[in-house]
Coordinates of C-alpha atoms in Angstrom, one line a residue:
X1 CA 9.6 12.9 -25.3
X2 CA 12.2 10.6 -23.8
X3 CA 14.4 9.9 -21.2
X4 CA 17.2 11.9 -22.8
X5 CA 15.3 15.0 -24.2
X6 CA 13.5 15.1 -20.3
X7 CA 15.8 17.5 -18.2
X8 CA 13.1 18.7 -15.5
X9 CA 10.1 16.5 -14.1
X10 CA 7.7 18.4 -12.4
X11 CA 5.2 16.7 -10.0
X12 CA 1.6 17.4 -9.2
X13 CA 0.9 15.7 -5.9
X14 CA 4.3 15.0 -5.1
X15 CA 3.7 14.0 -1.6
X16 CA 1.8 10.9 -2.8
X17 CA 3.3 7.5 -1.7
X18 CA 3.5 6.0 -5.5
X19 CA 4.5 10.0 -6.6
X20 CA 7.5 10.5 -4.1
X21 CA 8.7 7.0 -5.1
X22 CA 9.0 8.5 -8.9
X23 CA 10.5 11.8 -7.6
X24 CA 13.1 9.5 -5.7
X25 CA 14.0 7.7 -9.3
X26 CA 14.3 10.9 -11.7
X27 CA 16.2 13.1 -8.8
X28 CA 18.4 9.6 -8.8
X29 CA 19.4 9.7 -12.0
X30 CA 20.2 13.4 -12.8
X31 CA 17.0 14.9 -13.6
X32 CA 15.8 18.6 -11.9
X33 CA 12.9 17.5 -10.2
X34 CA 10.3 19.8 -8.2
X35 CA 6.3 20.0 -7.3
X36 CA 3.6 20.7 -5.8
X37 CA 1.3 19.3 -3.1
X38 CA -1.8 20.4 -0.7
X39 CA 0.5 20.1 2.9
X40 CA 3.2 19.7 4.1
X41 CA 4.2 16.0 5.6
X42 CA 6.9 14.1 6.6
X43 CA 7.1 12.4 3.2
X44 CA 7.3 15.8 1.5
X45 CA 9.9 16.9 4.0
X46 CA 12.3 13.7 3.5
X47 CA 12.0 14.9 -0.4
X48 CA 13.1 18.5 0.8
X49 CA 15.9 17.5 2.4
X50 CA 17.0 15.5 -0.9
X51 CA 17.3 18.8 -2.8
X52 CA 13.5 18.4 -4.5
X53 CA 12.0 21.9 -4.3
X54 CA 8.2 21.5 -3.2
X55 CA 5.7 23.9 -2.6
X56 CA 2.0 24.2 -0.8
X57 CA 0.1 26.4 -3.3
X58 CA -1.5 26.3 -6.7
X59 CA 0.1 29.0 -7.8
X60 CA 2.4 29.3 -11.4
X61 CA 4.4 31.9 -9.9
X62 CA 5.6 29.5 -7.4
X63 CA 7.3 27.4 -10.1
X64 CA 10.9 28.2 -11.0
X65 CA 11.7 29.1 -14.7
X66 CA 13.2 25.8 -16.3
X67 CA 10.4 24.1 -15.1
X68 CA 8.2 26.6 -17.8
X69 CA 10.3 25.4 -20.6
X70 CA 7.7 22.4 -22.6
X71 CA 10.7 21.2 -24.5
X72 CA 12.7 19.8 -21.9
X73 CA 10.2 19.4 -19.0
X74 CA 8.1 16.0 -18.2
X75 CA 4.9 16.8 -16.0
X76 CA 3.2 13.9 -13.7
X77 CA -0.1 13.9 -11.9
X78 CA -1.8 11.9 -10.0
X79 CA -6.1 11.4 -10.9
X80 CA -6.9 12.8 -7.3
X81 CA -5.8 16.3 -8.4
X82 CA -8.6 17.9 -9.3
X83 CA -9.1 19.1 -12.9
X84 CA -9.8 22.8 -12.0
X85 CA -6.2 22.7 -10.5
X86 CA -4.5 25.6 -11.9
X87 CA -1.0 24.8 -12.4
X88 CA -2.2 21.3 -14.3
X89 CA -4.7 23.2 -16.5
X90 CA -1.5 25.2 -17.6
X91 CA 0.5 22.9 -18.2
X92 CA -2.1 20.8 -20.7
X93 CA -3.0 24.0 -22.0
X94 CA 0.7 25.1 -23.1
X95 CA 1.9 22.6 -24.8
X96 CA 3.9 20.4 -22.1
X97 CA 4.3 16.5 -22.2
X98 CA 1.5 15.3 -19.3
X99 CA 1.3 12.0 -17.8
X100 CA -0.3 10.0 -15.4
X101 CA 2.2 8.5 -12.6
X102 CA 1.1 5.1 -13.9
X103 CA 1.5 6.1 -17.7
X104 CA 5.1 7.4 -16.7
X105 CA 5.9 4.1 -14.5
X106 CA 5.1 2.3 -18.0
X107 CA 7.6 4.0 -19.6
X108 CA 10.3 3.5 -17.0
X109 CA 9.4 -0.2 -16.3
X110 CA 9.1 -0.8 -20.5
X111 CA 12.8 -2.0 -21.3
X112 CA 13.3 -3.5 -17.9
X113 CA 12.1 -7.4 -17.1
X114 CA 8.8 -6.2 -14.7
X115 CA 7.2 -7.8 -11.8
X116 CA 3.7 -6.2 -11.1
X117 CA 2.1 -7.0 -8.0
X118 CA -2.1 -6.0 -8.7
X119 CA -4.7 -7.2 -5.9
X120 CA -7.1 -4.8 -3.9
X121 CA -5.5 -6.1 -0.9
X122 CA -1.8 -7.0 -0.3
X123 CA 0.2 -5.0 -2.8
X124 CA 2.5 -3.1 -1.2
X125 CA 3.5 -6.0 1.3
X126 CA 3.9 -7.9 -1.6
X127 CA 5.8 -5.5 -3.6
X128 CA 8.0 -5.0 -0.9
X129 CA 8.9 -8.6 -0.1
X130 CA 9.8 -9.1 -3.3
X131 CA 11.9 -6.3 -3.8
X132 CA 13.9 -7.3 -0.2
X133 CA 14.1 -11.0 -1.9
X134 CA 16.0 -9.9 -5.2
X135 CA 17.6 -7.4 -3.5
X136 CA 19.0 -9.9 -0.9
X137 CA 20.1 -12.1 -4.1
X138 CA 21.6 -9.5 -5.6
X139 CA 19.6 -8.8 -8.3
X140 CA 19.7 -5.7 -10.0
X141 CA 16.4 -4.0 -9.4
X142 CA 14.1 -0.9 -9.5
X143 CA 11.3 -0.9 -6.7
X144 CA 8.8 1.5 -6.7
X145 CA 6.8 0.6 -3.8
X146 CA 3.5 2.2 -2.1
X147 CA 4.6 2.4 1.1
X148 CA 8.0 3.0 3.0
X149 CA 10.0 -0.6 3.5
X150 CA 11.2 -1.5 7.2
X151 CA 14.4 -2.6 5.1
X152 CA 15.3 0.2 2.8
X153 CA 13.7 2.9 5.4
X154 CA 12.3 4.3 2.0
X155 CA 9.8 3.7 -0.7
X156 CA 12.4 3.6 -3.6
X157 CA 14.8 1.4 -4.1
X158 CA 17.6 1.8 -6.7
X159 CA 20.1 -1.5 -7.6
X160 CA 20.3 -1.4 -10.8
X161 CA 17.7 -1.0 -14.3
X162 CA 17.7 -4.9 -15.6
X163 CA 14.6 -5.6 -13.3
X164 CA 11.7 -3.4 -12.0
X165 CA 9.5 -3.9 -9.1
X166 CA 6.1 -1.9 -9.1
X167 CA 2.1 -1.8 -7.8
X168 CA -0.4 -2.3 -10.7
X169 CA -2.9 -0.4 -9.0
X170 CA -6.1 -0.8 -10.5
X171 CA -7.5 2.6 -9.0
X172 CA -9.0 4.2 -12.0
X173 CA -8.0 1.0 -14.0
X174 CA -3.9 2.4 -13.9
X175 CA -2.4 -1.1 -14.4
X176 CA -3.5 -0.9 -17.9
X177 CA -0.6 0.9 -18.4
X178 CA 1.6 -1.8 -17.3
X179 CA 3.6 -4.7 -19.5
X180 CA 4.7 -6.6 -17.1
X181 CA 7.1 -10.0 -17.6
X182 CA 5.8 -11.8 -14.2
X183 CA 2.1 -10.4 -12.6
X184 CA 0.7 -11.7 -9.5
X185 CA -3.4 -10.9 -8.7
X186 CA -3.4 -11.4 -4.5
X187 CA -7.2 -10.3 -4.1
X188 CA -9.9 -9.3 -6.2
X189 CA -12.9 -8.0 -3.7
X190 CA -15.0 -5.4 -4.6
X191 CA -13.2 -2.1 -4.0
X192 CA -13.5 1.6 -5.8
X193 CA -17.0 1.3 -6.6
X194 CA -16.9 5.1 -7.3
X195 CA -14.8 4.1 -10.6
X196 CA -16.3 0.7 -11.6
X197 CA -19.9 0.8 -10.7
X198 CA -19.8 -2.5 -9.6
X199 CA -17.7 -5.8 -8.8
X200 CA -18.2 -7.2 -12.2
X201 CA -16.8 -4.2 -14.0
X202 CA -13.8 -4.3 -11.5
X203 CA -13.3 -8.0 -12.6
X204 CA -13.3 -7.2 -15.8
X205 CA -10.5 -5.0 -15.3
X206 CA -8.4 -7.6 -13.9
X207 CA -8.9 -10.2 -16.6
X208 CA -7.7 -7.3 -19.0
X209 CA -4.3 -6.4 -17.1
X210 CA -3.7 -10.1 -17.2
X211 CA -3.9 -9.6 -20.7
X212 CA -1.2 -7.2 -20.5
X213 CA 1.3 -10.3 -19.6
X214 CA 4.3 -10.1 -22.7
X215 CA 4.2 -13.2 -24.8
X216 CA 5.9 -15.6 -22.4
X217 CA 5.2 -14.0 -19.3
X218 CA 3.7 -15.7 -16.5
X219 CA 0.7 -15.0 -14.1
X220 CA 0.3 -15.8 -10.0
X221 CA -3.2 -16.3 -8.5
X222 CA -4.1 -16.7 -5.2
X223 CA -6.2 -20.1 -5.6
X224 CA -9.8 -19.5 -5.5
X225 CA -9.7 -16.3 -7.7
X226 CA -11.9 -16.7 -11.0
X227 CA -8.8 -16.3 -13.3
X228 CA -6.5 -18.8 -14.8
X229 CA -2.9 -18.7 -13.8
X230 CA -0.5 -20.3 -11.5
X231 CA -1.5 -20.8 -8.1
X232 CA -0.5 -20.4 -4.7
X233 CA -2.3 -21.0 -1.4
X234 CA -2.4 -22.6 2.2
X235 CA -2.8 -25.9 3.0
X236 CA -4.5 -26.9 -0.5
X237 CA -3.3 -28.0 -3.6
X238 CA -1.7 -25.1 -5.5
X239 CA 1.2 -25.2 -7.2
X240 CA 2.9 -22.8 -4.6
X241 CA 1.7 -24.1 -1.0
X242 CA 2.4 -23.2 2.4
X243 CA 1.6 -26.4 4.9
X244 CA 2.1 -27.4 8.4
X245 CA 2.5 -24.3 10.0
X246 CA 3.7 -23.5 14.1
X247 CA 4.2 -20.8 15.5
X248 CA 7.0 -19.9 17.9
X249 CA 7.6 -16.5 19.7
X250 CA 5.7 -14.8 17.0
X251 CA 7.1 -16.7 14.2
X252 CA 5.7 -18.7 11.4
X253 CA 7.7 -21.9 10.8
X254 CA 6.3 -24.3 7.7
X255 CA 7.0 -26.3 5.2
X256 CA 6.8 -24.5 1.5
X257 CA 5.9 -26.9 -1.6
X258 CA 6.7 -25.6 -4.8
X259 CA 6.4 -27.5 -8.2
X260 CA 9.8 -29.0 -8.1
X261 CA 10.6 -29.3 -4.2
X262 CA 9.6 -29.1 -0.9
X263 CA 11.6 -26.4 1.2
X264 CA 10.9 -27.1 5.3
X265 CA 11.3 -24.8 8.3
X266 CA 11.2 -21.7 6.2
X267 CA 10.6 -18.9 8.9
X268 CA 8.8 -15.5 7.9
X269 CA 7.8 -13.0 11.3
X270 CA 5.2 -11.2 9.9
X271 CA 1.9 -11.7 11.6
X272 CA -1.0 -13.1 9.7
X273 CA -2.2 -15.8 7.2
X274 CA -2.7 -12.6 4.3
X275 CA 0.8 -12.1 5.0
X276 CA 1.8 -15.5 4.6
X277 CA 0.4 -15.6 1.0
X278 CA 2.0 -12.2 0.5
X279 CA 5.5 -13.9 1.0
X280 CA 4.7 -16.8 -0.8
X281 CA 3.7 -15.1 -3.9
X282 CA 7.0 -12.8 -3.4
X283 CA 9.0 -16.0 -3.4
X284 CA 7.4 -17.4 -6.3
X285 CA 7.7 -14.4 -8.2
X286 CA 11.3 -14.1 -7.2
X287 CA 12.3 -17.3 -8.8
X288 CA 10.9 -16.0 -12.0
X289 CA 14.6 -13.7 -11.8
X290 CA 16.3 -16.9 -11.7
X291 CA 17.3 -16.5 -7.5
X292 CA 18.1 -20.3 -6.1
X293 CA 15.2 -20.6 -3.9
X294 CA 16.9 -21.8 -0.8
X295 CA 18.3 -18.7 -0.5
X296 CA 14.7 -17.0 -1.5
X297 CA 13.6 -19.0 1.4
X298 CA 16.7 -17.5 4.1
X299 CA 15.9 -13.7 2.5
X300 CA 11.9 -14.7 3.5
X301 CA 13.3 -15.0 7.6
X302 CA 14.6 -11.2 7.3
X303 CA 11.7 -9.7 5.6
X304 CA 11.1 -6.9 8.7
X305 CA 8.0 -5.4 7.2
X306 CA 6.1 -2.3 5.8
X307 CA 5.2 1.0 7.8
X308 CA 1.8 0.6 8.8
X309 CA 1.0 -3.1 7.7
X310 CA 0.8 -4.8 10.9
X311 CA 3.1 -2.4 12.4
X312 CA 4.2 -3.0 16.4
X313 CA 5.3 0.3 17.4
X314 CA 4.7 -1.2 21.3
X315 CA 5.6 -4.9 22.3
X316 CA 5.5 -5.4 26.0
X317 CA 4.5 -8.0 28.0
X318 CA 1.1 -6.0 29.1
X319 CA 0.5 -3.9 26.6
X320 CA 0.9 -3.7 23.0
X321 CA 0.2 -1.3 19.8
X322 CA 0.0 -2.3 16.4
X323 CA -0.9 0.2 13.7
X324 CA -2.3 -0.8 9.9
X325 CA -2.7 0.7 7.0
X326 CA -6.2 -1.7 6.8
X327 CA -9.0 0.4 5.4
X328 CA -11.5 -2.1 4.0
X329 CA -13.9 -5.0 5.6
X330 CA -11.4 -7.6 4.2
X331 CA -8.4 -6.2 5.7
X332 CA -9.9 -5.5 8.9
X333 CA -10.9 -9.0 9.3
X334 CA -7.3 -10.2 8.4
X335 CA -6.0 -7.6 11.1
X336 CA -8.9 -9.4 13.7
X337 CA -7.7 -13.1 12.5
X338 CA -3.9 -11.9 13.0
X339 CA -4.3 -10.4 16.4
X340 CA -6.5 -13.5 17.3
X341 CA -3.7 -15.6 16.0
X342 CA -0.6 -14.0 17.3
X343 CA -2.0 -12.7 20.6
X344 CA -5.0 -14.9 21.4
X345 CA -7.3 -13.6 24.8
X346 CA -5.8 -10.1 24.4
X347 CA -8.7 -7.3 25.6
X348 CA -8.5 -5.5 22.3
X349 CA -9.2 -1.9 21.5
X350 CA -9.4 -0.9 17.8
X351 CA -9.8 2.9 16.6
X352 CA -10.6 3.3 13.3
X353 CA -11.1 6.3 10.7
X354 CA -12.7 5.6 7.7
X355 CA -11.3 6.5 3.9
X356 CA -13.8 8.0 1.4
X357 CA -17.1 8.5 2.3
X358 CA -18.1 6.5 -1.1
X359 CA -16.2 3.4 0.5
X360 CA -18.0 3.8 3.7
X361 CA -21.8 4.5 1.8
X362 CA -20.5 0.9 -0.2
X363 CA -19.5 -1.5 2.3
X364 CA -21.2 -0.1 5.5
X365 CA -22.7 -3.3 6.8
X366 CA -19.2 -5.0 6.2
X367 CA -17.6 -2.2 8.1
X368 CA -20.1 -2.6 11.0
X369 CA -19.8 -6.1 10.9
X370 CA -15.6 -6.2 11.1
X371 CA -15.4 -3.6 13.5
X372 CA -18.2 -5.3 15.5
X373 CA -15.4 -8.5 16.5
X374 CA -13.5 -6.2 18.2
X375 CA -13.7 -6.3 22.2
X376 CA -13.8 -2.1 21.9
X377 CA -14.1 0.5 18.9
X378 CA -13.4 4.3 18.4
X379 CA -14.4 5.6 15.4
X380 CA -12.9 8.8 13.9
X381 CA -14.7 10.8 11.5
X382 CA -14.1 9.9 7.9
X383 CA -11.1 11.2 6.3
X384 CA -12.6 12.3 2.3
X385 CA -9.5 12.3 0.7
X386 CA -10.5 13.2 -2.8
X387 CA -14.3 13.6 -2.0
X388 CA -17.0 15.8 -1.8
X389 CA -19.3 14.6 1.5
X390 CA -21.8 12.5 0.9
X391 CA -25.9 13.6 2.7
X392 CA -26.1 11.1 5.4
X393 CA -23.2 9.4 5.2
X394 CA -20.8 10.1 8.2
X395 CA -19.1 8.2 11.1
X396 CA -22.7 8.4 12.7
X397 CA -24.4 6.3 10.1
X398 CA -21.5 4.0 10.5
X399 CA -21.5 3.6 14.5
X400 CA -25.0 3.0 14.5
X401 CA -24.9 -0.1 12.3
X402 CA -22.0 -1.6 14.9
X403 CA -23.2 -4.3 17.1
X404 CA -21.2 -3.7 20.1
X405 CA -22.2 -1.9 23.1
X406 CA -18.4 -1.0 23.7
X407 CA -18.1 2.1 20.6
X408 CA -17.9 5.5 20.7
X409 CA -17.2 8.2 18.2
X410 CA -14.1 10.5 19.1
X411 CA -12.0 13.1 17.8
X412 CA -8.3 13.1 17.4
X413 CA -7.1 15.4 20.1
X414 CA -9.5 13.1 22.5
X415 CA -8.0 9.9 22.0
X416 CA -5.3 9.5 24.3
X417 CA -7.3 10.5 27.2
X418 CA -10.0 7.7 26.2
X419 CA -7.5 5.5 25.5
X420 CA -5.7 5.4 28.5
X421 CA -9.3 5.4 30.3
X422 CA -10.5 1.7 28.8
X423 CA -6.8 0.8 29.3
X424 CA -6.6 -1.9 26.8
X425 CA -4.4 -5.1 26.7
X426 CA -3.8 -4.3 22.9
X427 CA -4.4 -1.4 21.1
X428 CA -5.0 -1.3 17.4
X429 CA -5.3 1.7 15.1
X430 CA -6.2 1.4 11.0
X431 CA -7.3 3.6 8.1
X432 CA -5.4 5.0 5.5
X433 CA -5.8 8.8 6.1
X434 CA -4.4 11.1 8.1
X435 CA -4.5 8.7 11.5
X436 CA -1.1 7.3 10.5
X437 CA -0.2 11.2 11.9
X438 CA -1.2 10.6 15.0
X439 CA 0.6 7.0 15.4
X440 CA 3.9 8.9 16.7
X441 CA 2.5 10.7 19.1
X442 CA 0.3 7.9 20.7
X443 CA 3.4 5.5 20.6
X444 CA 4.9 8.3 23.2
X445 CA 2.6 9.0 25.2
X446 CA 1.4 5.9 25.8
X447 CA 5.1 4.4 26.4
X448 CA 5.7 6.8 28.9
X449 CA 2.0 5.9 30.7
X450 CA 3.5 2.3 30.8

């Protein structure tokens, strides 16, 4: 099937970050587009309000007629449905075209010139730098991003077809899908465990997709990974470095070295070193499109940011909030090292709910021993996503490995009131399930407590 035969697209798990970004791109060029999802969200109610026809229930009678036809209608899932799910048993049953959302972001990205952004850490930052840079240097672009840009107030952006944006996610090895012209690895820590068994295999994975380059295409490393490409890095000796940094009212001001110059007092305002290398590997990338890099450089000093990547939803003198999406040892520890950095002698409390209860069985003592820097920790229960619970492996187990006298384990609706008890200096929430829900409503109440 392609693009011209496709007259419907119907989603299954619609109100996934990377799936709402490919609802976005087929309602914006003509296509009917519907789906289903679990709840209800905010992300599901923006694509209601666009015209996209969603609805809660695995049901087929809940699916309009011309989304029945398997001539003319394009299904996408994402691997968390479940393959008991009704409506996606039919439609492999009956005859319909069926794709994976990274299968079907292969096909939209293949005639384009790609930029793929893989890493376990860093991607959507990444991702969404990159796509502010060409957009800002008017390239014509795609972006399908994996989590909603501070710039485009969305996780979609549409400026044209010549060049695509997009997350090589290498959740249930998906970037194998990918072809891309310019790839950048940021991170390679053990992650997904569930899938790959063990780091090795998740290597592996990644020394494939580079494989995936086109003929002339060119890879980006973070120097120190085990995998040939070219490099980029912090005060070292890659070919893209970042050296004599300041900082000045929450502002990083250095010098950026690339193979051909040396760019100084480049400016870039979002907090932390992982974000530094995010931007520089954006930048890199960028000049890969043929952008003049002094004026990559100006674009880098506008960059506002992610939703929940190092978010400040409070800045005050006395008290501030910062939300993150973090939800493995690695990021938490580059969320410590920011806050350190950016706000150093802060009394710091950090709330935390934990993603999968696989992840948390994997890295427990890594867990305990990130959360464990933190001057104060709440610890929600963990949010299982996709999974089926775990014996003995809850927020409990958890707590009890953190070695700090100041931790408690909470619920949701209790929060505020501890919160405003141990009436922190900063407050710091992370995890990537459903506490992102609760950011909103903490950001008002505790604005109106100060």
């Amino acid at each position: 099937m392609n693009l011209k035969t496709i007259h419907n697209v119907y989603f299954i798990g619609i109100g996934g970050i990377g799936m709402s970004a490919l609802a976005r791109y087929y309602k914006g060029i003509g296509k009917n587009v519907a789906g289903y999802d679990k709840t209800e969200t905010p992300l599901t109610r923006q694509l209601s309000e666009n015209g996209i026809s969603i609805h809660y229930e695995d049901n087929l009678d809940e699916i309009t007629t011309a989304f029945l036809d398997n001539s003319t209608t394009l299904v996408v899932y994402t691997p968390a449905v479940p393959s008991e799910h009704q409506e996606l048993s039919y439609f492999f049953s009956n005859g319909f075209e069926v794709k994976k959302r990274s299968e079907v972001l292969g096909m939209i990205t293949r005639d384009t010139f790609c930029f793929a952004v893989a890493g376990t850490h860093g991607k959507t930052t990444t991702s969404s730098i990159l796509a502010h840079l060409l957009k800002e240097t008017g390239t014509p672009l795609s972006a399908f991003l994996g989590g909603i840009s501070e710039d485009f107030n969305s996780n979609f952006l549409f400026e044209g077809d010549e060049y695509s944006v997009v997350e090589a996610d290498e959740f249930d090895r998906s970037f194998l899908q990918l072809s891309p012209d310019v790839a950048c690895i940021t991170s390679m820590d053990a992650d997904h465990l569930d899938i790959y068994g063990d780091s090795s295999e998740l290597i592996k994975s990644f020394m494939e997709f580079a494989k995936k380059l086109k003929p002339d295409g060119k890879l980006f490393v973070r120097n120190g990974l085990p995998i040939k490409g070219i490099t980029y890095g912090i005060e070292d000796d890659s070919d893209y470095c970042i050296r004599n940094i300041k900082i000045e009212h929450g502002t990083y001001i250095f010098d950026l070295g690339t193979p051909e110059t040396t760019i100084k007092g480049v400016r870039f305002s979002k907090p932390g070193r992982h974000n530094l290398l995010n931007g520089l590997v954006a930048f890199a990338m960028a000049i890969q499109a043929g952008s003049p890099p002094y004026r990559l450089a100006e674009a880098l000093k506008t960059f506002k940011g992610v939703q929940r990547r190092f978010s400040y939803k409070i800045k005050a003198e006395d008290f501030v909030f910062i939300d993150d999406y973090a939800h493995h040892p690695t990021e938490i520890n580059a969320v410590f090292d920011a806050i350190t950095e950016m706000h150093p002698g802060k009394r710091v409390l950090a709330v935390f709910q934990p993603h999968l209860f696989s992840r948390t069985r994997d890295f427990g003592d890594d867990f305990a021993e990130s959360l464990a820097k933190f001057d104060s920790v709440l610890l929600l229960e963990i949010y299982p996503a996709r999974e089926e619970p775990i014996e003995g492996i809850n927020a409990d187990w958890l707590l009890e490995k953190i070695n700090n006298p100041n931790k408690k384990l909470i619920k949701k609706k209790d929060l505020i009131s501890e919160i405003r008890e141990q009436n922190p200096e900063l407050l710091v929430t992370m995890g990537a399930g459903d506490i992102g829900l609760e950011v909103a409503n903490l950001k008002s109440e505790l604005e109106h407590a100060n």
